[in-house]
Coordinates of C-alpha atoms in Angstrom, one line a residue:
Chain A
M1056 CA 92.4 14.1 107.7
D1057 CA 95.7 14.0 106.0
V1058 CA 97.6 16.8 104.3
A1059 CA 96.5 15.8 100.8
Q1060 CA 92.8 15.7 101.8
L1061 CA 93.1 19.1 103.6
K1062 CA 94.8 20.6 100.5
R1063 CA 92.0 19.3 98.3
Q1064 CA 89.4 20.7 100.7
L1065 CA 91.2 24.1 100.7
F1066 CA 91.3 24.1 96.9
E1067 CA 87.6 23.2 96.5
Y1068 CA 86.6 25.8 99.2
T1069 CA 88.7 28.6 97.5
T1070 CA 87.3 27.7 94.1
L1071 CA 83.8 28.0 95.5
L1072 CA 84.5 31.4 97.0
F1073 CA 85.5 32.6 93.6
H1074 CA 82.6 30.9 91.9
E1075 CA 80.1 32.5 94.3
G1076 CA 81.6 35.9 93.7
F1077 CA 82.9 36.4 97.3
L1078 CA 86.4 36.8 95.9
D1079 CA 87.8 38.0 92.6
E1080 CA 91.2 38.1 90.8
Q1081 CA 92.5 40.8 93.1
F1082 CA 92.6 38.1 96.0
T1083 CA 94.9 36.1 93.7
Q1084 CA 97.1 39.2 93.3
L1085 CA 97.4 39.4 97.1
Q1086 CA 98.4 35.7 97.3
Q1087 CA 101.1 36.4 94.7
L1088 CA 102.5 39.1 96.9
Q1089 CA 103.1 36.7 99.8
D1090 CA 106.7 35.5 100.0
E1091 CA 109.3 34.2 102.4
N1092 CA 109.9 37.7 103.7
N1093 CA 106.2 38.2 104.4
P1094 CA 104.7 34.8 104.9
D1095 CA 101.6 36.0 106.6
F1096 CA 100.9 38.9 104.2
V1097 CA 97.4 37.8 103.1
V1098 CA 96.2 37.1 106.6
E1099 CA 97.6 40.4 107.8
V1100 CA 96.0 42.5 105.0
V1101 CA 92.7 40.7 105.4
S1102 CA 92.8 41.3 109.2
L1103 CA 93.4 45.0 108.5
F1104 CA 90.5 45.0 106.1
F1105 CA 88.3 43.4 108.8
D1106 CA 89.2 46.0 111.4
D1107 CA 88.9 48.9 109.0
S1108 CA 85.6 47.7 107.6
Q1109 CA 84.1 47.2 111.1
R1110 CA 85.1 50.8 111.9
L1111 CA 83.6 52.1 108.7
L1112 CA 80.3 50.1 109.2
N1113 CA 80.0 51.6 112.7
E1114 CA 80.6 55.1 111.3
L1115 CA 78.0 54.5 108.6
A1116 CA 75.4 53.4 111.1
K1117 CA 76.1 56.5 113.2
A1118 CA 76.0 58.8 110.2
L1119 CA 72.7 57.4 108.9
D1120 CA 71.1 57.6 112.4
Q1121 CA 71.4 61.4 112.4
Q1122 CA 68.4 63.7 112.1
N1123 CA 70.1 65.6 109.3
I1124 CA 72.1 63.1 107.4
D1125 CA 75.4 64.3 106.0
F1126 CA 75.4 62.4 102.7
K1127 CA 78.9 63.6 101.8
K1128 CA 80.2 62.0 105.0
V1129 CA 78.3 58.8 104.3
D1130 CA 79.6 58.8 100.8
A1131 CA 83.2 59.3 102.0
H1132 CA 82.9 56.3 104.3
V1133 CA 81.4 54.1 101.5
H1134 CA 84.1 55.3 99.2
Q1135 CA 86.7 54.0 101.7
L1136 CA 84.9 50.7 102.1
K1137 CA 84.6 50.3 98.4
G1138 CA 88.3 51.0 98.0
S1139 CA 89.4 48.5 100.7
S1140 CA 87.1 45.8 99.5
S1141 CA 88.2 46.1 95.8
S1142 CA 91.9 46.1 97.0
I1143 CA 91.4 42.6 98.6
G1144 CA 89.1 41.2 96.0
A1145 CA 85.9 41.3 98.1
Q1146 CA 83.7 41.5 95.0
R1147 CA 80.3 41.2 96.6
V1148 CA 81.0 43.8 99.3
Q1149 CA 82.4 46.1 96.6
R1150 CA 79.3 45.7 94.4
V1151 CA 77.0 46.7 97.3
C1152 CA 79.2 49.8 97.9
I1153 CA 78.7 50.9 94.3
A1154 CA 74.9 50.8 94.7
F1155 CA 75.3 52.5 98.1
R1156 CA 77.2 55.4 96.6
N1157 CA 74.5 55.9 94.0
Y1158 CA 71.9 56.2 96.8
C1159 CA 74.2 58.7 98.6
Q1160 CA 74.4 60.8 95.5
D1161 CA 70.6 60.7 95.2
K1162 CA 70.3 61.5 99.0
N1163 CA 68.0 58.5 99.2
V1164 CA 67.8 57.6 102.9
E1165 CA 65.8 54.4 102.4
G1166 CA 68.2 53.2 99.7
C1167 CA 71.2 54.0 101.9
L1168 CA 69.7 52.1 104.9
K1169 CA 68.9 49.1 102.7
C1170 CA 72.5 49.1 101.4
L1171 CA 73.9 49.4 104.9
Q1172 CA 72.1 46.2 105.9
Q1173 CA 73.2 44.5 102.7
V1174 CA 76.9 45.5 103.1
K1175 CA 76.8 44.4 106.7
Q1176 CA 75.5 41.0 105.6
E1177 CA 78.0 40.6 102.8
Y1178 CA 80.8 41.7 105.0
S1179 CA 79.8 39.2 107.7
L1180 CA 79.5 36.4 105.2
L1181 CA 82.9 37.2 103.7
K1182 CA 84.5 37.3 107.2
N1183 CA 83.2 33.9 108.1
K1184 CA 84.3 32.4 104.8
L1185 CA 87.8 33.9 104.9
E1186 CA 88.2 32.7 108.5
T1187 CA 87.3 29.2 107.4
L1188 CA 89.8 29.4 104.6
F1189 CA 92.6 30.6 106.9
N1190 CA 91.7 27.9 109.4
L1191 CA 92.1 25.3 106.7
E1192 CA 95.5 26.7 105.8
K1193 CA 96.5 26.5 109.5
Q1194 CA 95.4 22.9 109.6
I1195 CA 97.5 22.1 106.6
L1196 CA 100.6 23.7 108.2
A1197 CA 99.9 21.9 111.5
A1198 CA 99.6 18.6 109.7
G1199 CA 103.1 19.1 108.3
G1200 CA 102.0 20.5 104.9
S1201 CA 103.7 23.4 103.1
A1202 CA 102.3 26.9 103.0
P1203 CA 99.4 26.7 100.6
M1204 CA 100.0 30.1 98.9
Chain B
M301 CA 114.6 33.2 93.0
P302 CA 113.5 36.5 94.6
K303 CA 110.3 37.8 93.2
S304 CA 112.0 41.0 92.1
Q305 CA 114.2 38.9 89.8
F306 CA 111.2 36.8 88.6
F307 CA 109.5 40.0 87.5
G308 CA 112.7 41.0 85.7
V309 CA 113.3 44.3 87.6
S310 CA 115.9 43.6 90.3
S311 CA 118.9 45.2 88.6
L312 CA 117.0 48.5 88.0
N313 CA 115.2 48.5 91.4
D314 CA 118.2 48.2 93.6
E315 CA 118.4 52.0 92.9
V316 CA 114.7 52.9 92.7
T317 CA 112.9 54.6 95.6
A318 CA 109.2 55.3 95.9
L319 CA 106.7 57.2 98.0
V320 CA 103.2 55.8 98.6
V321 CA 100.6 58.5 99.3
D322 CA 97.3 57.1 100.4
D323 CA 95.0 57.5 103.4
N324 CA 93.5 54.0 103.1
K325 CA 95.4 51.6 105.4
V326 CA 94.6 48.6 103.3
S327 CA 95.8 50.3 100.2
Q328 CA 98.9 51.5 102.0
M329 CA 99.8 47.9 103.1
I330 CA 99.2 46.4 99.6
H331 CA 101.1 49.2 97.7
H332 CA 104.0 48.9 100.2
Q333 CA 104.2 45.1 99.6
L334 CA 103.8 45.5 95.9
L335 CA 106.8 47.8 95.8
N336 CA 108.8 45.5 98.3
V337 CA 108.2 42.5 96.0
L338 CA 109.7 44.4 93.1
G339 CA 112.6 45.3 95.3
I340 CA 111.7 49.0 95.4
V341 CA 112.6 50.8 98.7
N342 CA 109.5 52.7 99.7
H343 CA 108.1 55.1 102.3
V344 CA 104.4 55.5 103.1
V345 CA 102.5 58.7 104.0
G346 CA 98.8 59.2 104.7
N347 CA 97.8 62.3 102.8
G348 CA 99.0 64.9 100.3
K349 CA 100.2 67.4 102.9
E350 CA 102.6 64.7 104.3
A351 CA 103.8 64.0 100.8
V352 CA 104.6 67.7 100.3
E353 CA 106.3 67.9 103.7
I354 CA 108.5 64.9 103.2
H355 CA 109.7 66.5 99.9
S356 CA 110.2 69.9 101.7
S357 CA 112.4 68.1 104.2
G358 CA 114.8 67.2 101.3
K359 CA 113.8 63.7 100.6
K360 CA 113.6 62.6 97.0
F361 CA 111.9 59.7 95.3
D362 CA 112.0 58.3 91.8
L363 CA 108.4 57.3 91.9
V364 CA 105.3 58.7 93.8
L365 CA 102.1 56.6 93.9
M366 CA 99.5 59.3 94.6
D367 CA 95.9 58.5 95.6
R368 CA 93.3 61.1 94.6
D369 CA 90.9 61.4 97.5
M370 CA 92.6 62.1 100.8
P371 CA 91.8 64.2 103.8
V372 CA 93.8 67.4 104.7
M373 CA 95.2 67.6 101.1
N374 CA 94.0 65.5 98.2
G375 CA 96.1 64.1 95.4
I376 CA 95.3 66.7 92.9
E377 CA 96.5 69.6 95.1
A378 CA 99.5 67.6 96.3
T379 CA 100.6 66.9 92.7
K380 CA 100.3 70.5 91.7
K381 CA 102.3 71.6 94.8
L382 CA 105.0 69.0 94.1
R383 CA 105.3 70.2 90.5
D384 CA 105.4 73.8 91.7
M385 CA 108.2 72.9 94.0
G386 CA 110.2 71.5 91.0
V387 CA 109.7 67.9 91.9
K388 CA 110.5 65.9 88.7
S389 CA 109.7 62.4 90.1
T390 CA 107.4 60.2 88.1
I391 CA 104.0 60.7 89.8
A392 CA 101.5 58.0 89.1
G393 CA 97.9 58.7 90.1
V394 CA 96.1 55.7 91.6
S395 CA 92.5 56.1 92.1
S396 CA 89.1 54.4 92.0
H397 CA 87.5 57.2 90.1
S398 CA 86.3 56.0 86.7
L399 CA 84.7 59.2 85.3
S400 CA 86.9 60.6 82.5
E401 CA 86.5 64.2 83.8
E402 CA 87.7 63.3 87.3
R403 CA 90.6 61.3 85.7
Q404 CA 91.5 64.2 83.4
E405 CA 91.5 66.7 86.3
F406 CA 94.0 64.5 88.1
I407 CA 96.2 64.0 85.1
E408 CA 96.3 67.7 84.3
A409 CA 97.5 68.4 87.9
G410 CA 100.9 67.0 86.7
L411 CA 100.7 63.2 86.6
D412 CA 103.0 61.1 84.4
D413 CA 100.7 58.1 84.6
Y414 CA 97.4 57.1 85.9
H415 CA 95.9 53.7 87.0
E416 CA 92.6 52.7 88.4
K417 CA 92.7 50.9 91.7
P418 CA 93.3 48.2 92.7
L419 CA 96.9 48.4 91.7
T420 CA 98.3 45.1 90.5
I421 CA 101.8 43.8 89.8
A422 CA 101.3 44.3 86.0
K423 CA 100.1 47.9 86.5
L424 CA 103.0 48.7 88.8
L425 CA 105.5 47.2 86.3
S426 CA 104.0 49.5 83.7
V427 CA 104.5 52.5 86.0
V428 CA 108.0 51.5 86.8
S429 CA 108.9 51.3 83.1
K430 CA 108.0 54.9 82.8
I431 CA 110.4 56.2 85.4
K432 CA 112.6 58.7 83.6
Y433 CA 114.1 60.8 86.3
K434 CA 116.5 59.4 88.9
A435 CA 116.1 61.3 92.2

């Protein structure tokens, strides 16, 4: 596939991610922050998000597995995940976090467990899709194209 | 053209310094780069106690971007302490709390400005325009 075709594929894929609600305007903001001094900024901040989110999801699973659930602790973790996801434009993850926090405030165990599964699913989907997006960008650079962002 | 010039702030921001106070690593990275892009030299700390300590050590900043919810010392307490210390920097609260009571409590601690996360270039430019005291 030539550079033009790859660029078109990247454009269509990115548009789809926005259309399906995986990403919002904040992701575009991150792209605008990438410059010649920080050419890998978006990949770096998204990688940090992935690492941090995985840690938080592990903490949430542990916290919700306790006999006496500390809902303040659970809420604190969800608050962090909500903050990170909104910072990178991960709209669907953020939306589940909002519902999750409501269940925490109501001390609703079933609701929290349901949200944990949902947020894990949304996170996993997003991770796959962003990895695909970044791979497309790498292919464009490897084919001699310019940095897409 | 450097982005700081593109956004029309390079001549001012050669002299502007800022402190990012946030426990969230993703927010730290984004706020740090936001300030870099505007040509603002900045330092990052992870909670309110570290913000107070860096000021106690004699460092001064024109602008402080203060998160609200942080471990050890939150943004409300840190802002109050900095004002009690006589810190006149422009302190902008940056938080994801949307309830007006929570926002008001933070503002009354001594903020000069408040923005909901996520911080954007436009919001940061608005904050920078409010810097009145040069550290």
